[in-house]
C-alpha positions as a printed Julia matrix, in Angstrom:
485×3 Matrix{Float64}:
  82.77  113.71  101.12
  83.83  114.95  104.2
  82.94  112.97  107.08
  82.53  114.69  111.01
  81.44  112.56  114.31
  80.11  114.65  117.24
  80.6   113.56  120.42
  77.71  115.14  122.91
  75.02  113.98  125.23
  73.01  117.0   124.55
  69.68  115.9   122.21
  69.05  119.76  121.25
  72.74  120.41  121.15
  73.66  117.8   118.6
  70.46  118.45  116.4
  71.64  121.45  115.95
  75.28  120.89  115.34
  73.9   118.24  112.58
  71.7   120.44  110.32
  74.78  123.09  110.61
  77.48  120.95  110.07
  75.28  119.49  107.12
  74.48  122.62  105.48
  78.42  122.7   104.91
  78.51  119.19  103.08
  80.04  116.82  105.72
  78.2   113.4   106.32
  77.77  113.38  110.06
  77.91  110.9   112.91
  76.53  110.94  116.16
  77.96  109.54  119.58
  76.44  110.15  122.84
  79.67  108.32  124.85
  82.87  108.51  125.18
  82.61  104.31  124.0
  79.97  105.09  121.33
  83.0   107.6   119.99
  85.67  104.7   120.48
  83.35  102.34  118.3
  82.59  105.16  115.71
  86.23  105.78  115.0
  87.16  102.44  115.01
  84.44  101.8   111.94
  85.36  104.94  110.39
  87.55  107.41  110.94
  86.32  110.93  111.2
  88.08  113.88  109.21
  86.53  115.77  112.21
  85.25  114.9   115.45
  83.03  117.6   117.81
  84.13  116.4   121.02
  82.11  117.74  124.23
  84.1   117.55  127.37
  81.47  116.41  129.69
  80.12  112.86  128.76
  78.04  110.45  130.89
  80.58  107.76  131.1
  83.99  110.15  131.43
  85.55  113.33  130.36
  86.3   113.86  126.41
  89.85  114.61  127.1
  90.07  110.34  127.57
  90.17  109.87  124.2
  93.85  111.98  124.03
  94.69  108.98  126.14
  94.94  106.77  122.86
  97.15  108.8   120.61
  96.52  106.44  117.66
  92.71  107.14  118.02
  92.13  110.39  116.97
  95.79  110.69  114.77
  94.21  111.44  111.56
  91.41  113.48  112.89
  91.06  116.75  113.6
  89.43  117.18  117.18
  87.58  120.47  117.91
  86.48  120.58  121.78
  82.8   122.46  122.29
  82.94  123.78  125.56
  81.38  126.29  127.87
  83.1   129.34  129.82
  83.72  127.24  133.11
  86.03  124.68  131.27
  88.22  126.77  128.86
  91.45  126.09  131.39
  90.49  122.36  129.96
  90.38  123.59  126.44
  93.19  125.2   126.55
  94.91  121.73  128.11
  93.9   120.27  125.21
  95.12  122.31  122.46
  99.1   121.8   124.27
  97.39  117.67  123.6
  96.65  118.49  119.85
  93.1   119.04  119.28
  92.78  121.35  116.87
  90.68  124.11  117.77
  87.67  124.98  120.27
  83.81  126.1   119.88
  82.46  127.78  123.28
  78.27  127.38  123.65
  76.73  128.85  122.44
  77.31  127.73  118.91
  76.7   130.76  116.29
  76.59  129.17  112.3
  79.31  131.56  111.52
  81.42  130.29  114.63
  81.27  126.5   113.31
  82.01  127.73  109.95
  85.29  129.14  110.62
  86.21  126.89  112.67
  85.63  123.89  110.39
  87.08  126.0   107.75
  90.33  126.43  109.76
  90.66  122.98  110.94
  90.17  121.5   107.42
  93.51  122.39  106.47
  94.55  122.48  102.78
  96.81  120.05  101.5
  99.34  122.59  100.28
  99.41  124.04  103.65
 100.24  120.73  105.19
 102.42  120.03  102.75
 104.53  123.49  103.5
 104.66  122.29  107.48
 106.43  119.21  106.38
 108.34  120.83  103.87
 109.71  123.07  106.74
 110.24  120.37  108.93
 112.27  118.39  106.28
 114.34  121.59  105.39
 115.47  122.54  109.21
 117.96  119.6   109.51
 120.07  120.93  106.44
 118.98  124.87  106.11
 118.72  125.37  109.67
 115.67  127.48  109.33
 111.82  127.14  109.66
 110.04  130.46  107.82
 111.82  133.26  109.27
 112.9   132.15  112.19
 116.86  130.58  112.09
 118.04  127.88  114.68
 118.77  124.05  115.28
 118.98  123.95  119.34
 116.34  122.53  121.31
 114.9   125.6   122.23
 114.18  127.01  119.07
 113.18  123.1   117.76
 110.24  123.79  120.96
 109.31  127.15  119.47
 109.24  125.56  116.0
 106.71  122.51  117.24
 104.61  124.99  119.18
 104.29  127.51  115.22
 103.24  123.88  113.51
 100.76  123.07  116.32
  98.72  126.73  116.82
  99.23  127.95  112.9
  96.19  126.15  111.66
  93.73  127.21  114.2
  91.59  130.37  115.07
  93.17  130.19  118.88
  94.59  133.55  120.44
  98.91  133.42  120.73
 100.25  135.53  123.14
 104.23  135.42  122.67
 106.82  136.72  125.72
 110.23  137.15  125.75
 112.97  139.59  125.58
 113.23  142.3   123.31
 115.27  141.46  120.4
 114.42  137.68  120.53
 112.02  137.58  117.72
 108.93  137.79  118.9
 107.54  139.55  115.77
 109.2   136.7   113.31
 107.08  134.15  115.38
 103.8   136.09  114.75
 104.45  136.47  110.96
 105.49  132.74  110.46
 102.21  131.82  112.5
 100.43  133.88  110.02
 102.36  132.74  107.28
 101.36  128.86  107.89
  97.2   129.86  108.64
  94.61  130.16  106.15
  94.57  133.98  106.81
  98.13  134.1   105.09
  96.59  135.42  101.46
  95.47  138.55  104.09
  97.17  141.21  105.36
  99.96  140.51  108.43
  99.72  144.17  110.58
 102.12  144.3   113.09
 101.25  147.34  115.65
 103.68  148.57  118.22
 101.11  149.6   121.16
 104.23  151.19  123.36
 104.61  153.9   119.91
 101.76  155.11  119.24
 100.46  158.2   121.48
  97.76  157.25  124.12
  95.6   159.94  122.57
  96.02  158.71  119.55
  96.11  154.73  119.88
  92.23  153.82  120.39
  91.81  155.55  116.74
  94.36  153.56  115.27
  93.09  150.48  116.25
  89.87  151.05  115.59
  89.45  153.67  113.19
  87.51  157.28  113.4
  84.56  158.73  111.38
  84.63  162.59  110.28
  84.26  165.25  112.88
  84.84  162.38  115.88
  87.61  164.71  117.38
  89.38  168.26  116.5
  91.83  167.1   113.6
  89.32  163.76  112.08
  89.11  165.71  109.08
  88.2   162.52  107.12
  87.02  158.7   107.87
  89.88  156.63  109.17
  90.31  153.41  108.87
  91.72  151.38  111.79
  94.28  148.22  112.15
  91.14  145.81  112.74
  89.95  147.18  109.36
  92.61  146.96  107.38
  93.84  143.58  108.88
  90.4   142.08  108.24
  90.73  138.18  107.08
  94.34  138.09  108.43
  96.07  138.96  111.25
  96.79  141.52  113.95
 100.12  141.68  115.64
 100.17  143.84  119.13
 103.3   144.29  120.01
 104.34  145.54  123.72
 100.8   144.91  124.31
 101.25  146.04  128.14
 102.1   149.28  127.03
  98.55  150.25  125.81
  96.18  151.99  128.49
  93.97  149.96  130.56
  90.79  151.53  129.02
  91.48  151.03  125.78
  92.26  147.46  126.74
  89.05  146.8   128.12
  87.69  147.66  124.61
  90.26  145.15  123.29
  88.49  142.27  125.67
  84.85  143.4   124.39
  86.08  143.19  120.68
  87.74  139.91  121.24
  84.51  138.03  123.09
  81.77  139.27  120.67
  83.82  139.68  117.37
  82.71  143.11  116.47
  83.8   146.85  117.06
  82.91  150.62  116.24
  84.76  153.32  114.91
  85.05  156.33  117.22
  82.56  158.59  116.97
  80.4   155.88  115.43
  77.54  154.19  116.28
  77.67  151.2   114.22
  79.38  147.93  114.82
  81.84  146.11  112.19
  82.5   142.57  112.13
  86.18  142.02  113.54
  87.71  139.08  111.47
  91.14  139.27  112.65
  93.33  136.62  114.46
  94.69  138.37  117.72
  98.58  137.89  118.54
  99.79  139.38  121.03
 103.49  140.07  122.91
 104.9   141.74  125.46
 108.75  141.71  127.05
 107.56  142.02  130.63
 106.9   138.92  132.66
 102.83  138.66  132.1
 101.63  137.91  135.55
 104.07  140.61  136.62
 102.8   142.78  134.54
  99.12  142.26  135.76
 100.26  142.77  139.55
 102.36  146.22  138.3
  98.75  147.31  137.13
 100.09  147.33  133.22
  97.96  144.57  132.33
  94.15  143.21  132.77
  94.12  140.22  134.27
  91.04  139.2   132.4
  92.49  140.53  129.06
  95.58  137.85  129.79
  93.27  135.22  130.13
  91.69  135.72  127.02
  94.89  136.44  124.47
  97.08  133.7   126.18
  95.37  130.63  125.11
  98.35  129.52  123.77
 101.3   130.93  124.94
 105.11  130.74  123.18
 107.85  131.45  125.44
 111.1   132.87  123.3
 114.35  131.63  124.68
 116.94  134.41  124.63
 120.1   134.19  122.84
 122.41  133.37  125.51
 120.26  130.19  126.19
 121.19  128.82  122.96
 124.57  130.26  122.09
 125.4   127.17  119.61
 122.84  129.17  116.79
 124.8   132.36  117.07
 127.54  131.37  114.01
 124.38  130.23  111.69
 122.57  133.4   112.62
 126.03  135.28  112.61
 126.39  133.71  109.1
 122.74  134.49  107.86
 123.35  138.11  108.46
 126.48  138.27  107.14
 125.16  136.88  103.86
 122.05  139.45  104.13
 124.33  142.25  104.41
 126.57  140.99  101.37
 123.84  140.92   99.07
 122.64  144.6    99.58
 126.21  145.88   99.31
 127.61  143.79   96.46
 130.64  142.32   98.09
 130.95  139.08   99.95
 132.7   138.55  102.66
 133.29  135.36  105.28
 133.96  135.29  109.12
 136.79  133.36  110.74
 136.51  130.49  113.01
 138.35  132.85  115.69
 135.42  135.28  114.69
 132.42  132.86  115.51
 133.98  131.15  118.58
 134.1   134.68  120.09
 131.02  135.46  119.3
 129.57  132.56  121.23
 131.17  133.38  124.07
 129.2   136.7   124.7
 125.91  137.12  126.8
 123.7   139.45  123.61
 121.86  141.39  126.38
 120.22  142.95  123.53
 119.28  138.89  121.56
 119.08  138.51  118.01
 118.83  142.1   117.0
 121.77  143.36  119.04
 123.84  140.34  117.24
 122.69  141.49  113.79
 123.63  144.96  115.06
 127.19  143.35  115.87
 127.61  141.69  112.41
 126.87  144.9   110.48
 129.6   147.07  112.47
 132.06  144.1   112.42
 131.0   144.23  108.18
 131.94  147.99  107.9
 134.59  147.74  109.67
 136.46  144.41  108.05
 138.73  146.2   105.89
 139.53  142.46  103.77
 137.04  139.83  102.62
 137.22  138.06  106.23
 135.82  139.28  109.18
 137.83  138.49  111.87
 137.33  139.13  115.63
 138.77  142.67  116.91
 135.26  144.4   116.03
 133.1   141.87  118.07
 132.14  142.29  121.4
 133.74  139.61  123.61
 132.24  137.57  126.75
 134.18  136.99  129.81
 133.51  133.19  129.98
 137.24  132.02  130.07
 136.38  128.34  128.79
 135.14  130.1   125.88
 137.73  132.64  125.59
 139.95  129.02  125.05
 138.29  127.51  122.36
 138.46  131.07  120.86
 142.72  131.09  120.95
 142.45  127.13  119.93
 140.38  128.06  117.18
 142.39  128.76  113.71
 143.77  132.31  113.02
 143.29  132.23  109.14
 146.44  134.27  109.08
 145.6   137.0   111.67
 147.46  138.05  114.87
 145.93  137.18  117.8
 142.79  139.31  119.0
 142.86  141.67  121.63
 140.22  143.48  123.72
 137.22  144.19  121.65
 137.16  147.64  120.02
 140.9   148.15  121.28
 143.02  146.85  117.71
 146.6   147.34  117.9
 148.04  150.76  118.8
 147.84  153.4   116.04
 149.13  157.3   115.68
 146.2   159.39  117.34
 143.66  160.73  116.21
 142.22  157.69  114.32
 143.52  157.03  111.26
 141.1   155.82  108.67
 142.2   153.14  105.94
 139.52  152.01  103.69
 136.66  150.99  105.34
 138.61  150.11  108.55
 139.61  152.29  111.7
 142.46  152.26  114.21
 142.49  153.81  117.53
 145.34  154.08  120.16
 145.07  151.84  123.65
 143.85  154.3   126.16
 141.38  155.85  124.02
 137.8   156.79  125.77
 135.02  155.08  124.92
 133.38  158.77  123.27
 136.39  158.9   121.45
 136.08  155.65  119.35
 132.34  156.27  119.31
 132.94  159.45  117.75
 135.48  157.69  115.15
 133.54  154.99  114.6
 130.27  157.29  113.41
 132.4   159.4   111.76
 134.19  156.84  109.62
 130.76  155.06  109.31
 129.43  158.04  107.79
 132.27  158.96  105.43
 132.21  155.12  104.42
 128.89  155.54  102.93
 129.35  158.95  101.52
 127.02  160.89  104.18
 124.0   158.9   103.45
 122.86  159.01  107.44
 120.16  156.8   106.8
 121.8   153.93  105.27
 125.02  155.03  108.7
 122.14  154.96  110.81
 121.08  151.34  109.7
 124.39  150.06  109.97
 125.27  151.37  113.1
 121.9   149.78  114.58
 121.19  153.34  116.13
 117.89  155.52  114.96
 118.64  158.72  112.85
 117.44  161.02  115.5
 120.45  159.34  117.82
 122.92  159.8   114.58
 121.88  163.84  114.23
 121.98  163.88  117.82
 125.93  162.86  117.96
 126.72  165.27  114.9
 125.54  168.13  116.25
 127.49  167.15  119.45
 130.46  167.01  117.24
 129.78  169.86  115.58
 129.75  171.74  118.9
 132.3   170.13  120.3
 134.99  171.05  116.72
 133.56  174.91  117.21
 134.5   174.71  120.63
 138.04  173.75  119.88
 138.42  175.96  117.28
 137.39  178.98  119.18
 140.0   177.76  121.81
 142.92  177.17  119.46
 142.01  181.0   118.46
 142.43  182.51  121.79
């Protein structure tokens, strides 16, 4: 049977921990002292411990101070309000989750059903772990530099516990892969993962998606409408660009978060919210608080543990195995394989990817279309200006190509640009609109004026894709009516 030590000097407080934690078959110790604890662990070790912070002979966090103590035990804090900075300290130490007094049956029993991790989940973890050295992945994230190895410690740390993740970084950085892998590796993963973009939905519009509407709550609510916390319930709720939602609406966020329930608008009844909160944002957070974009108090509450992305340009030395991961993506989906060259990768490490992760995906698809053999090489990939790097590109073997010059700039060709396969030449001197124009032209002949599947490939939305046609369009009448005259 499952065994569980509480650690409290509080008579009525422990009693009542007891019968609960009883009711959910553990056998239960008691210590009333940070040494009783010591001596109860050393007898037996716990599968659980309930450790209060404040203790007549020290502060609970002291028994952190022996990592071996409390190695195979899972430690959930109980503390009040006024110490959740210490909580939160704790967590980054490895305790597994926190109860705040006062203790509700249904708050213990999530918690000790979180903590109590399944075997296969733990099992998973390590198999991750084992897997990165060779794979060079962990879920859906892709890296082996010490950044992403932090990020990666940080998922395997916070994914078993109930605890609120609020992720920053960068757009394009993968801030979205994080949450799902988080989810992925909880005991919510057999739920729904929702991912909500707060900065796309309409403001008068947003407060019924997340919540949901009854009939008749507003002109249009022809019908009940269920919201995100609905339809995420047992699993977990992603809020992207969290800043962007309106203050208001974010104070009803705070309320939902701190009592666990909600109402539809235009309703008068409260639902239970069980949904795990993650949250991210681009914008620096405290920033964001002063630029009046987000409530301080709503920070507070989401960033109990927070996971810092590292942009791309920090580690540079994953960019051929990501590179390489979405070359191999893109291979499958069209049916024809095709390799970079080292020239290829060593260039691409030697750009800056303003635009992270998604902007290099963007980069490999183009430099895909564009590759008119089974190598890619590097003419069609953007180019940094870091001249150590721009060395080990020209040491770096040719595979039987000439030797690169200035991205999207090949050698000279006839003008217009001449189209050969799935490849395009343009003459030196050309404007930048002019190869643009080529390029989405060629694009779209390449697939046989499918714009969505041009639009994908070109990383650009479909509105942008119309958009340039019809400039083209106008821009061919234009001529025409000239040549006329």
């Amino acid at each position: 049977m499952t065994h569980a030590l509480i650690v409290d000097d509080d008579v009525d407080s422990v009693a009542t921990l007891q019968e609960l934690i009883s009711s959910e078959k553990f056998t239960v110790s008691v210590a009333h002292t940070l040494r009783d604890a010591r001596r109860h662990i050393a007898l037996q070790q716990p599968d659980v411990v309930l450790l209060d912070l404040q203790l007549p002979d020290g502060n609970g966090m002291e028994l952190f101070s022996d990592p071996q103590l409390v190695a195979n035990s899972e430690v959930v804090l109980i503390t009040g309000h006024a110490s959740l900075d210490t909580s939160i300290q704790a967590l980054r130490l490895g305790a597994a989750d926190y109860l705040v007094k006062p203790i509700n049956i249904t708050q213990l029993q999530g918690v000790l059903s979180r903590v109590m991790k399944p075997a296969a989940l733990q099992a998973e973890v390590a198999d991750l772990n084992a897997n990165l050295a060779h794979s060079g992945h962990f879920g859906l994230l892709w890296g082996r530099t010490q950044p992403m190895q932090r990020i990666y410690d940080q998922i395997s740390r916070v994914a078993g516990t109930s605890v609120s993740v609020f992720i920053n970084g960068e757009s394009g950085t993968g801030k979205e892969l994080v949450a799902q892998t988080v989810h992925d590796l909880s005991r919510r993963r057999k739920k729904p993962f929702l991912a909500v973009n707060c900065g796309a939905i309409s403001p008068n519009l947003i407060e019924s998606e997340i919540f949901g509407h009854e009939k008749g709550a507003f002109t249009g609510a022809d019908k009940q409408h269920e919201g995100f916390f609905e339809r995420a319930s047992g699993g977990t709720l992603f809020l992207d660009e969290l800043t962007e939602m309106p203050l208001e609406l974010q104070v009803k966020l705070l309320r939902v978060l701190e009592t666990g329930r909600f109402m539809r608008v235009g309703s008068t009844t409260t639902l239970d919210a069980d949904v795990r909160v993650i949250a991210a944002s681009n914008r620096p957070l405290l920033q964001a608080v002063q630029a009046g974009k987000l409530r301080e108090d709503l920070l507070y509450r989401l960033n109990v543990f927070p996971i810092e992305m590292p942009p791309l340009r920090e580690r540079l030395d994953d960019v051929p195995l990501l590179a390489d991961h979405f070359l191999r993506g893109i291979a499958v989906k069209e049916g024809k394989s095709k390799r970079f060259t080292a020239r290829a990768l060593a260039q691409l490490q030697t750009y800056h990817w303003p635009g992270n992760v998604r902007e290099l995906r963007n980069a490999v698809q183009r430099a895909y279309v564009m590759a008119a053999a089974d190598v890619v090489d590097e003419q069609w990939l953007p180019r940094g200006e870091n001249v150590d790097a721009q060395a080990a590109v020209a040491a770096a073997p040719a595979a039987g190509f000439s030797p690169s010059v200035p991205a999207l700039a090949p050698a000279p060709a006839s003008s217009p640009a001449e189209v050969s396969g799935p490849s395009v030449t343009m003459p030196l001197g050309s404007s930048m609109a002019q190869v643009e124009k080529a390029f989405i032209l060629a694009t779209l002949q390449h697939y046989k004026h499918h714009k969505e599947q041009t639009a994908a490939v070109l990383g650009i939305s479909l509105k942008t894709l119309y958009n340039r046609l019809k400039e083209y369009a106008a821009e061919d009448a234009a001529a025409a009516d000239k040549a006329e005259q």
